[in-house]
mmCIF file of C-alpha atoms (C1' of nucleotides) in Angstrom:
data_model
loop_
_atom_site.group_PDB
_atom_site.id
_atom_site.type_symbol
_atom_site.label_atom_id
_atom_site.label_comp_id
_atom_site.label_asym_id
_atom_site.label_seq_id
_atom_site.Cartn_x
_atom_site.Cartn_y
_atom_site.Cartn_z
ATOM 1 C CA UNK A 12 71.524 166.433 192.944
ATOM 2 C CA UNK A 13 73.481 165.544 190.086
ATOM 3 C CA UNK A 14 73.775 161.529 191.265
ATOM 4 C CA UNK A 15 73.987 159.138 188.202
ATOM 5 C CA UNK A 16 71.809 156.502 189.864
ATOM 6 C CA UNK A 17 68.506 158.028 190.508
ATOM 7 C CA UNK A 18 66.791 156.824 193.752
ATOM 8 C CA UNK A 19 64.188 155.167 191.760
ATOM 9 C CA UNK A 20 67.044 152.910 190.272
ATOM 10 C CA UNK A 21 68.737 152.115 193.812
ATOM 11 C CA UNK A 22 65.691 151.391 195.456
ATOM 12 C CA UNK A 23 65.104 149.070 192.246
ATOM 13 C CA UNK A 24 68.334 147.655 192.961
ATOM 14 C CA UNK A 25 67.570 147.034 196.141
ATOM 15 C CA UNK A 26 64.780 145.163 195.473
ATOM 16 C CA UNK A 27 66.345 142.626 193.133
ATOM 17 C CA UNK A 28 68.844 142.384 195.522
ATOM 18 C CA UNK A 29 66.836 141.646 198.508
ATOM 19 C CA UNK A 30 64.696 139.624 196.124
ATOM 20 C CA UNK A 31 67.593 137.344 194.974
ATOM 21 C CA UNK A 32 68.085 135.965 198.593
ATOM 22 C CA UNK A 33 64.282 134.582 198.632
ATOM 23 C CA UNK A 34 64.860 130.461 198.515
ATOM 24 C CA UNK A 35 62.915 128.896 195.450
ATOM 25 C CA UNK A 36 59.164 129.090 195.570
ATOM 26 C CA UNK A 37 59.377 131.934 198.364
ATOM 27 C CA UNK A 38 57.802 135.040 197.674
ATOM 28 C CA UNK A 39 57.758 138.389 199.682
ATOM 29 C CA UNK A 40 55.250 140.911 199.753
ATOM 30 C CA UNK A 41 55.282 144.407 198.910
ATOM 31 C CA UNK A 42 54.817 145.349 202.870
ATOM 32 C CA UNK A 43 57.702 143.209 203.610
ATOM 33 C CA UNK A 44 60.157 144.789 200.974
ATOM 34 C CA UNK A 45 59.876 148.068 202.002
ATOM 35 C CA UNK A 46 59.703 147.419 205.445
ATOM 36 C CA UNK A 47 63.035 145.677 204.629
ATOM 37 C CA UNK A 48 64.764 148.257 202.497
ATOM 38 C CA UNK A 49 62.738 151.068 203.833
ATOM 39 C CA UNK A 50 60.991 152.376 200.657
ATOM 40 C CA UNK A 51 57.644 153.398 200.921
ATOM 41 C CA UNK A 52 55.340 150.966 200.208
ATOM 42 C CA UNK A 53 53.606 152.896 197.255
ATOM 43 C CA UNK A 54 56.713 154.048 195.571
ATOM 44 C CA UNK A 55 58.067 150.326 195.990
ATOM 45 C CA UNK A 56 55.041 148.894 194.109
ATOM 46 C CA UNK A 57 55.494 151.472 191.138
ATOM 47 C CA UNK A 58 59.211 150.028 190.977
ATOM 48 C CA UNK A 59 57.768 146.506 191.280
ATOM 49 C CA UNK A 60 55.083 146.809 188.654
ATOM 50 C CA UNK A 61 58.339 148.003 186.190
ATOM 51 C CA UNK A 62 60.696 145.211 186.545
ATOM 52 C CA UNK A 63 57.420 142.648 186.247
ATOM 53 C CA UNK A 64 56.257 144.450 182.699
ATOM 54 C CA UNK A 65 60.499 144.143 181.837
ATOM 55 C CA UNK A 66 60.460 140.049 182.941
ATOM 56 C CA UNK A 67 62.798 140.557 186.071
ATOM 57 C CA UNK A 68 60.528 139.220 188.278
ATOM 58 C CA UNK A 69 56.909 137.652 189.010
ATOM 59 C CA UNK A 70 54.359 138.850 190.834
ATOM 60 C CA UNK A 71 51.260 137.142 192.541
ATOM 61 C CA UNK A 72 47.841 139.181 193.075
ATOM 62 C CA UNK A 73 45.423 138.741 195.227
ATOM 63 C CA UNK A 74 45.225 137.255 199.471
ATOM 64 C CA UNK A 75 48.368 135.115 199.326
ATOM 65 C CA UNK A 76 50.150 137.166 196.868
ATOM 66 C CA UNK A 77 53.314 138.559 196.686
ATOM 67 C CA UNK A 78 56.308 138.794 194.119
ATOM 68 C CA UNK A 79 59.644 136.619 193.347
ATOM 69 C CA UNK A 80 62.353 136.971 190.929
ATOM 70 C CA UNK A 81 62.347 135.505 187.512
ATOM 71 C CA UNK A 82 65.736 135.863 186.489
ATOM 72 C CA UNK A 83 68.920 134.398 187.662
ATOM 73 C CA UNK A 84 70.963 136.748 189.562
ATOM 74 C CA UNK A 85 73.654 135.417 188.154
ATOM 75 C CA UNK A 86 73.157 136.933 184.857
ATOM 76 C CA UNK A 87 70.977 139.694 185.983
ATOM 77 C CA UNK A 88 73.909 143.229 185.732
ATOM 78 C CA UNK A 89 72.696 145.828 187.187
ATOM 79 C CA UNK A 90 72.950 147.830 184.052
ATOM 80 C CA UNK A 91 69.791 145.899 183.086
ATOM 81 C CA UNK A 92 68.087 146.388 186.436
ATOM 82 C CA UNK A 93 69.427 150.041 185.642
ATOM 83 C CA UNK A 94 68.019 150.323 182.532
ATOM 84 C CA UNK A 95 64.462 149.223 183.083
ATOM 85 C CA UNK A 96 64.127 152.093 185.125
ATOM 86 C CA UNK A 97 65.071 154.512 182.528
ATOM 87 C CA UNK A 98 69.118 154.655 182.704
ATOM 88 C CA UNK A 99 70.166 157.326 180.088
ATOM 89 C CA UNK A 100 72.829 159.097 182.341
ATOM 90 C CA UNK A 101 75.771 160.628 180.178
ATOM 91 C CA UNK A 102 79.216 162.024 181.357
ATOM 92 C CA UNK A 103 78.249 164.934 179.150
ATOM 93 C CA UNK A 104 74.971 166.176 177.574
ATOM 94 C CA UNK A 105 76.945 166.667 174.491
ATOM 95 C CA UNK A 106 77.561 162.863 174.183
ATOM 96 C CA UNK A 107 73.569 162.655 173.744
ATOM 97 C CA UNK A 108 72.311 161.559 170.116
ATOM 98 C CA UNK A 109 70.196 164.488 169.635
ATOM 99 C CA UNK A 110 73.067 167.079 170.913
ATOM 100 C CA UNK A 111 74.064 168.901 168.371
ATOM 101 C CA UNK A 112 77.608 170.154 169.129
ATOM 102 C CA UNK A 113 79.073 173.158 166.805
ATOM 103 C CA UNK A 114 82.339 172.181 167.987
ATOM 104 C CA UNK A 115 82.351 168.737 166.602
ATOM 105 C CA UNK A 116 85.610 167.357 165.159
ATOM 106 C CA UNK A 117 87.640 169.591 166.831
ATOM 107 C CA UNK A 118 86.627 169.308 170.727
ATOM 108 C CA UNK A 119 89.313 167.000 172.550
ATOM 109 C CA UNK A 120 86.255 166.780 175.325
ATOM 110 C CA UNK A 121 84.124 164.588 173.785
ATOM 111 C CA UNK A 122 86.257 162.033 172.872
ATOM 112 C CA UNK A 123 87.451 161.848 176.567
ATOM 113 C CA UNK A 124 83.992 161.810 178.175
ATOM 114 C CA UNK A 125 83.099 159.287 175.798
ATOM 115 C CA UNK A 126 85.730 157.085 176.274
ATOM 116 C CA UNK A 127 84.561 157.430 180.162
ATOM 117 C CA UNK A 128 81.745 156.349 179.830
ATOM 118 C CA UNK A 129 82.086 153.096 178.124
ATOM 119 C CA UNK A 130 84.201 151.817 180.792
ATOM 120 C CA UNK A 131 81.536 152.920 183.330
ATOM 121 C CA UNK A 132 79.148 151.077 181.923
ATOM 122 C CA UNK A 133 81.025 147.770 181.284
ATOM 123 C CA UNK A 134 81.615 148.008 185.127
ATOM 124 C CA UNK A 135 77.513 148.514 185.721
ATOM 125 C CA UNK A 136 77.322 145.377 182.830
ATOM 126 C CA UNK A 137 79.923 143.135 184.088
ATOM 127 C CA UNK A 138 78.637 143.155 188.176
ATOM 128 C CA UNK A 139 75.611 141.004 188.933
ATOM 129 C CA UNK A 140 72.969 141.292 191.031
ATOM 130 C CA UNK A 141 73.985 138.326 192.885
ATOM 131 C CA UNK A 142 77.226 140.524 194.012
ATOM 132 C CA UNK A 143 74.858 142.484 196.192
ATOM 133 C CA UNK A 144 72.976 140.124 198.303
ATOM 134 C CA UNK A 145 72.629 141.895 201.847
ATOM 135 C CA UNK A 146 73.027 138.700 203.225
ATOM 136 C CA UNK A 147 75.534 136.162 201.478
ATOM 137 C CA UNK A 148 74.084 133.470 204.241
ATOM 138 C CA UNK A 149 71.127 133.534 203.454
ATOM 139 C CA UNK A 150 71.819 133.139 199.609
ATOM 140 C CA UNK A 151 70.556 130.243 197.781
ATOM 141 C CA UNK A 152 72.319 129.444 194.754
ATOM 142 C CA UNK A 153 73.709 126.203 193.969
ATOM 143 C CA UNK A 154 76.316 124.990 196.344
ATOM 144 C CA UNK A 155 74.777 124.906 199.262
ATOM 145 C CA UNK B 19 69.626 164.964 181.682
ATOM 146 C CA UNK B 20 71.069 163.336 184.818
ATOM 147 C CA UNK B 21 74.769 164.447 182.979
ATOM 148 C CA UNK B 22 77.893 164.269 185.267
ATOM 149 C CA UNK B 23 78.991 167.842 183.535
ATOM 150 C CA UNK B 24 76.931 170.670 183.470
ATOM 151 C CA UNK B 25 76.764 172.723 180.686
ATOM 152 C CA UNK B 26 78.621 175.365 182.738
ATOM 153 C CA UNK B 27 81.150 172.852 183.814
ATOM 154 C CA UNK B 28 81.442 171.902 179.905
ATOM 155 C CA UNK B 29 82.055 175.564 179.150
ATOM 156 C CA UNK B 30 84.172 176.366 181.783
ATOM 157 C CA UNK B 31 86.338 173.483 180.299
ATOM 158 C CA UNK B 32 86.362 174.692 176.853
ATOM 159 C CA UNK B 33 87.450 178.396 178.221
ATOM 160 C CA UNK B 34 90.188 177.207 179.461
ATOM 161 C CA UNK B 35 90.906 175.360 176.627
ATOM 162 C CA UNK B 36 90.647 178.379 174.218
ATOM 163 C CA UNK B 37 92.762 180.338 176.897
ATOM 164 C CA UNK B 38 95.337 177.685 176.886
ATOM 165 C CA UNK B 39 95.953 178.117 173.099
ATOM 166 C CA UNK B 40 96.691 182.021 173.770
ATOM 167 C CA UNK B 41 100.490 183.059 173.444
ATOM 168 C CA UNK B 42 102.112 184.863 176.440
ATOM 169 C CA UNK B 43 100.810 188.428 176.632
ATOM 170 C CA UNK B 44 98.186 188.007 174.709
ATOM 171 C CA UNK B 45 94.826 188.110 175.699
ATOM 172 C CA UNK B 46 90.891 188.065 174.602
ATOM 173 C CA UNK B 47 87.817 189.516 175.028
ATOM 174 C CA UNK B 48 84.826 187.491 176.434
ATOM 175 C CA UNK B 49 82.968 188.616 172.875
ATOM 176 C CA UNK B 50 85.975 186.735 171.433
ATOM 177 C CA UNK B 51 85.917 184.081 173.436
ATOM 178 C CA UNK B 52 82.205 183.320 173.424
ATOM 179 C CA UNK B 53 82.151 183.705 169.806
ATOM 180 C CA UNK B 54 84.497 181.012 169.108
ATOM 181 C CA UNK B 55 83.270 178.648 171.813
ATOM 182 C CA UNK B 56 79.461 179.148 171.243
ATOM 183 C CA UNK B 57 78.269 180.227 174.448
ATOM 184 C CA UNK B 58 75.972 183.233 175.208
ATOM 185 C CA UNK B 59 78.265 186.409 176.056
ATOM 186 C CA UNK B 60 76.738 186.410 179.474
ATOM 187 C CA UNK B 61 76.677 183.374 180.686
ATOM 188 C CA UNK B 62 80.501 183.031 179.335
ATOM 189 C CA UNK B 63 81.111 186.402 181.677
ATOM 190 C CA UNK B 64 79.453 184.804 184.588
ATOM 191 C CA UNK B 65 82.036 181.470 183.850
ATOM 192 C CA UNK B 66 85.135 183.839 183.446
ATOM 193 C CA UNK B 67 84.108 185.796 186.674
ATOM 194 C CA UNK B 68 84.158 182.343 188.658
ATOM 195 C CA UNK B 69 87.851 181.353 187.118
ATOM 196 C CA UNK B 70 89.015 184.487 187.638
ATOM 197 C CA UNK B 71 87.964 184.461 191.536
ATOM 198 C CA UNK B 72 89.538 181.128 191.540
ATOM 199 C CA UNK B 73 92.987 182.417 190.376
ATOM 200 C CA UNK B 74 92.847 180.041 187.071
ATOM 201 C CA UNK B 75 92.732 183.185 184.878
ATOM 202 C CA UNK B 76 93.328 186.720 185.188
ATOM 203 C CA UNK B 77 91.173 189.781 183.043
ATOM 204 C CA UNK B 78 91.816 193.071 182.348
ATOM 205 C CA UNK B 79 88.777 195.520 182.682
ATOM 206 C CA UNK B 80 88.561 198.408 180.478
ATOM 207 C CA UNK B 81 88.612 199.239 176.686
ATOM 208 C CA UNK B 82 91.588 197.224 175.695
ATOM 209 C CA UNK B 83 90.433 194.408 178.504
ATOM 210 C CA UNK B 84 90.247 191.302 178.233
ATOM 211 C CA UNK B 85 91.584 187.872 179.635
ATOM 212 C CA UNK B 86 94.344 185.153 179.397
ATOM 213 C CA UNK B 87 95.269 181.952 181.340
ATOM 214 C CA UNK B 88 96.790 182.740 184.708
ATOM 215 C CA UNK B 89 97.802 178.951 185.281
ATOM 216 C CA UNK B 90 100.079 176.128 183.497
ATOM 217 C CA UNK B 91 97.808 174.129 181.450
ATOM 218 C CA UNK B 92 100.274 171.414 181.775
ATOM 219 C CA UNK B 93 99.699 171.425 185.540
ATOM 220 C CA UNK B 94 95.713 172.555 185.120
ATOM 221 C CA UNK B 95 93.674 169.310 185.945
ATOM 222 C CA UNK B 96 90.514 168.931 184.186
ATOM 223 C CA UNK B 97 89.063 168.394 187.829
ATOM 224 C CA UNK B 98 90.358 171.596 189.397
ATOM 225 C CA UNK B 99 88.305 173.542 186.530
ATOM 226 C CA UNK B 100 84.981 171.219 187.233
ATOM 227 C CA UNK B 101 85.198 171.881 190.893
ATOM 228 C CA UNK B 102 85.480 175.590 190.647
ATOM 229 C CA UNK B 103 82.157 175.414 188.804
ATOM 230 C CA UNK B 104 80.602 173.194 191.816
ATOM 231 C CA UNK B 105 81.178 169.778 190.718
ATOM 232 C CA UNK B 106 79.849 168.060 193.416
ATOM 233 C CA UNK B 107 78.467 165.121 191.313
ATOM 234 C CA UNK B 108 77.867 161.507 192.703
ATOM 235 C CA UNK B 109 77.219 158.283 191.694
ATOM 236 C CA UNK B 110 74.698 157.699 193.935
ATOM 237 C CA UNK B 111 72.958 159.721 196.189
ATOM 238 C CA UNK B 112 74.152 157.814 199.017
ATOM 239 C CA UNK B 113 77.648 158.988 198.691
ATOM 240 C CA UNK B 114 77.212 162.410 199.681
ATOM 241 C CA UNK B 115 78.174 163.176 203.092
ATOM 242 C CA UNK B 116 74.507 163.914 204.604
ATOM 243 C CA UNK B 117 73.111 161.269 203.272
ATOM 244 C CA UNK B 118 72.136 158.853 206.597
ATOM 245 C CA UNK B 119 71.530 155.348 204.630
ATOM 246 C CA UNK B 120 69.282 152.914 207.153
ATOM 247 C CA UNK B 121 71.063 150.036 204.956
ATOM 248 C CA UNK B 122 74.395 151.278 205.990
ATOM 249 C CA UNK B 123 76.813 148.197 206.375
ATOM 250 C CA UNK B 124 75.155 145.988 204.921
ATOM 251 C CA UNK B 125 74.391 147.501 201.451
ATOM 252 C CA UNK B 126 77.213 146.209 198.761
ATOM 253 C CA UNK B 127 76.021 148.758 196.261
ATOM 254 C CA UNK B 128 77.736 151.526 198.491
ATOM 255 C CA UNK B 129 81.311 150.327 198.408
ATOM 256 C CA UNK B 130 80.912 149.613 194.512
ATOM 257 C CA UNK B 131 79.904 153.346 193.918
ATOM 258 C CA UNK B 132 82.344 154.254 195.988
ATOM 259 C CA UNK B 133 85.028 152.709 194.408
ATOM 260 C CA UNK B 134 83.901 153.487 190.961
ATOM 261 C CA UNK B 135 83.389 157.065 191.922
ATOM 262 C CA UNK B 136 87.029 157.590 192.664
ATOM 263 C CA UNK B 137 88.289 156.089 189.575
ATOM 264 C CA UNK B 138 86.437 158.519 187.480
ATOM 265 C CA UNK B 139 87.473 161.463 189.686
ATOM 266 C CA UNK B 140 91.136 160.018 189.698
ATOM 267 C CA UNK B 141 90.709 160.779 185.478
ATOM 268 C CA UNK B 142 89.444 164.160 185.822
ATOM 269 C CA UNK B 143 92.717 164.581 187.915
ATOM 270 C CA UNK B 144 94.885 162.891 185.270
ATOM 271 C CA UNK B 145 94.034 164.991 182.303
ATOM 272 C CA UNK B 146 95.232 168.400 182.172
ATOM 273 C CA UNK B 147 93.379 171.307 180.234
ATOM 274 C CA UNK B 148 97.040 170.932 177.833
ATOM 275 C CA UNK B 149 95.434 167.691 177.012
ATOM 276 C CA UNK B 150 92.066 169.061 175.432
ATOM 277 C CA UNK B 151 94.023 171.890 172.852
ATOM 278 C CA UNK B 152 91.175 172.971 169.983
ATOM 279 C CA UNK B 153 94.150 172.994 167.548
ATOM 280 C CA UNK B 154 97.610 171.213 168.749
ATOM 281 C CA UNK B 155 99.257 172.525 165.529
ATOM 282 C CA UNK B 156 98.317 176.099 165.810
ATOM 283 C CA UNK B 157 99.188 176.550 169.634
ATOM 284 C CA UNK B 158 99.898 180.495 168.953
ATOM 285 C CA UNK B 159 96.787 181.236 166.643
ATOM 286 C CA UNK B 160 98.684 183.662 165.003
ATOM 287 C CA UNK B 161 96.408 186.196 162.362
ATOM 288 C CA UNK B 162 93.921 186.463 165.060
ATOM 289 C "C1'" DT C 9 86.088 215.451 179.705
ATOM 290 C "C1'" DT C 10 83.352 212.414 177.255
ATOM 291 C "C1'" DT C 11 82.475 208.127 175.377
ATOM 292 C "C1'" DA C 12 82.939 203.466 173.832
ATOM 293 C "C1'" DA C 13 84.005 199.039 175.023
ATOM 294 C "C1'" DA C 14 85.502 195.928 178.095
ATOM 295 C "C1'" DC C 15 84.597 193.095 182.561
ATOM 296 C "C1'" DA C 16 81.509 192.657 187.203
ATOM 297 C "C1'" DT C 17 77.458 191.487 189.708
ATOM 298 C "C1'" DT C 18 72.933 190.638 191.126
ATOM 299 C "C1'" DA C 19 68.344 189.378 190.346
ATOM 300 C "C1'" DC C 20 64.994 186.957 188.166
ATOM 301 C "C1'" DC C 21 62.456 183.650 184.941
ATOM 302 C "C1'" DT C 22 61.147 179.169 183.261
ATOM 303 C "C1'" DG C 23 60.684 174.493 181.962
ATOM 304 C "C1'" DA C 24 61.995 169.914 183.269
ATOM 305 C "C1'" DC C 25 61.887 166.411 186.357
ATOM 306 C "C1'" DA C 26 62.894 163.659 190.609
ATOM 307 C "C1'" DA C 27 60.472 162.081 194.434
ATOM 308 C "C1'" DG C 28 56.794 161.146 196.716
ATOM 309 C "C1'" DT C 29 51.430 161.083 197.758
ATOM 310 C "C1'" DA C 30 46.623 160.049 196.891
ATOM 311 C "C1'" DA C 31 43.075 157.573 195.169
ATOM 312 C "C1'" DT C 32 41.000 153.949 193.002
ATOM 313 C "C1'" DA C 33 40.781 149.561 190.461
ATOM 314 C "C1'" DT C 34 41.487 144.651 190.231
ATOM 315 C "C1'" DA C 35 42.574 139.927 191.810
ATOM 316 C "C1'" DT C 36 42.411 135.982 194.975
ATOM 317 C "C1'" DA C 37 41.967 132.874 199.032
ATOM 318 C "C1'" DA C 38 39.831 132.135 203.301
ATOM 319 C "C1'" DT D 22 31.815 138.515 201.594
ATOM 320 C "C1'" DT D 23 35.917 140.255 203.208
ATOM 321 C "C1'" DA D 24 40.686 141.056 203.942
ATOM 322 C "C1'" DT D 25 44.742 141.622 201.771
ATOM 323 C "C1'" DA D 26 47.467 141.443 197.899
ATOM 324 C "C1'" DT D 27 49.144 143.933 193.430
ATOM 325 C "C1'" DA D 28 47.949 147.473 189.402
ATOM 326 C "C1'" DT D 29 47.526 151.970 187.587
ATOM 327 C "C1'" DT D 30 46.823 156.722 186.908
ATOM 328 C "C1'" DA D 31 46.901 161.347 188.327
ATOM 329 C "C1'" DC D 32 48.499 164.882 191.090
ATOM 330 C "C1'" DT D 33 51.737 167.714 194.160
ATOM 331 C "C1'" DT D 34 55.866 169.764 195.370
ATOM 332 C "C1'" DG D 35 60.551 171.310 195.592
ATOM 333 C "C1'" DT D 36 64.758 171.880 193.228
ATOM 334 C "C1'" DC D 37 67.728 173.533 189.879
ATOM 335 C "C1'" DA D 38 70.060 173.925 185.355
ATOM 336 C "C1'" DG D 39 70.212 177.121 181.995
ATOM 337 C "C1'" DG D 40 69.476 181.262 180.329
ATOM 338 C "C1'" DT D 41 67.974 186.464 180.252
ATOM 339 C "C1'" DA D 42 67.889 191.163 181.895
ATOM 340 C "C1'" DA D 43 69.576 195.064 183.898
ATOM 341 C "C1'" DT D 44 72.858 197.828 185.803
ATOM 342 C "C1'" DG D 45 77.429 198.953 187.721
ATOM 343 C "C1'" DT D 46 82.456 199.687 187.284
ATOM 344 C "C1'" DT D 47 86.827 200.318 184.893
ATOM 345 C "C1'" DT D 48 89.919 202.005 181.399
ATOM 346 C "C1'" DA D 49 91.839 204.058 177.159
ATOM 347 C "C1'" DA D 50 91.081 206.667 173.242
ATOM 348 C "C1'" DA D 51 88.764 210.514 171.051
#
DNA sequence: TTTAAACATTACCTGACAAGTAATATATAA
DNA sequence: TTATATATTACTTGTCAGGTAATGTTTAAA
């Protein structure tokens, strides 16, 4: 194991993706999307029910339902699609609040790792969703 | 949880560290060592054993045993220490080598992973265990 | 020769948790 | 009423990090 990006948070990932290439007013079922980005269907609408409670995207019950995405991929990172999913990864445990290191002050280590980190996660801030569209013809967002 | 360094990796590191601060000829017992860096005597053994295999530090057995750096720390990457410990850490799961993605090609989050993945590494290789000293000024420890 | 103190090595335990499955409830349009 | 959506909770299972235990081997000093 040991993968930062747990698959719960790629297939979520994939989903916005996938979800950001819908036209306006289109929505997708469950089925579909993980038909489409071969989840299973159970696990994908666990991951679906997630981003809805966070505001990422909408979701219709019922015969003609189905779900959509609510934010503009655009602005949507994927360190907040990351994040909804429970993103707490660390280069080191020992840059964790409650880690309680005896070797404080003087370890070189931390300060490295630390340093690490933060420009890992301005990468996972500064790329957008919309940077991962499986399909950049299908995309509809303005200039078309 | 989900950190990029285990805690063996993270003591493996300091070892070295201490190790690195010894003067030529002198060495130090694993009760020593663990003392200082705050790991369990055992589980430091079962660390030392591994580096020693690996060539980055020799030990003396016996009653006036113990162990000392066998490499430059100038020329000792971080990353050659982490990979002796099994640092086989990924981004995502779908960079590993026997991982068979159905999304393969046309998934964008692959070649970002990727890329970010060797910039860290491309760190690890940068800094060398010289880098991480406990105590710059006191190099020789000296009333030990 | 005996013994103390060092490193060497293997085996095992345990709690956490990722990943997925199962089952059931609820909502809505035809 | 029914078919087909999403919603929600509970359970199963395998893996593994992290640590403990026990015992063996080596060496120098008593």
């Amino acid at each position: 194991m040991n993968s930062f990006i747990s698959r719960e948070q790629d297939y979520a990932l994939r989903i916005t993706a996938r979800l950001a290439e819908l036209r306006k007013g289109e929505q997708m079922s469950i089925k579909e999307l993980s038909n489409d980005m071969f989840i299973s269907k159970i696990f994908a609408a666990r991951i679906v029910h997630k981003l809805k409670l966070a505001g990422v995207l909408g979701t219709n019950q019922g015969r003609t339902g189905g779900m959509f995405l609510a934010s503009d991929p655009k602005k949507l990172s994927a360190y907040q699609v990351l994040n909804i999913i429970g993103f707490k990864v660390k280069y080191n445990n020992c840059l964790a609040d409650d880690f309680n290191c005896e070797l404080i002050g003087k370890c070189r280590f931390h300060g490295f790792f630390h340093k690490q980190e933060i420009i890992m996660i301005e990468q996972f801030k500064k790329m957008k969703i919309s940077d991962f569209l499986f399909n950049k013809t299908k995309q509809n967002n303005g200039g078309h």
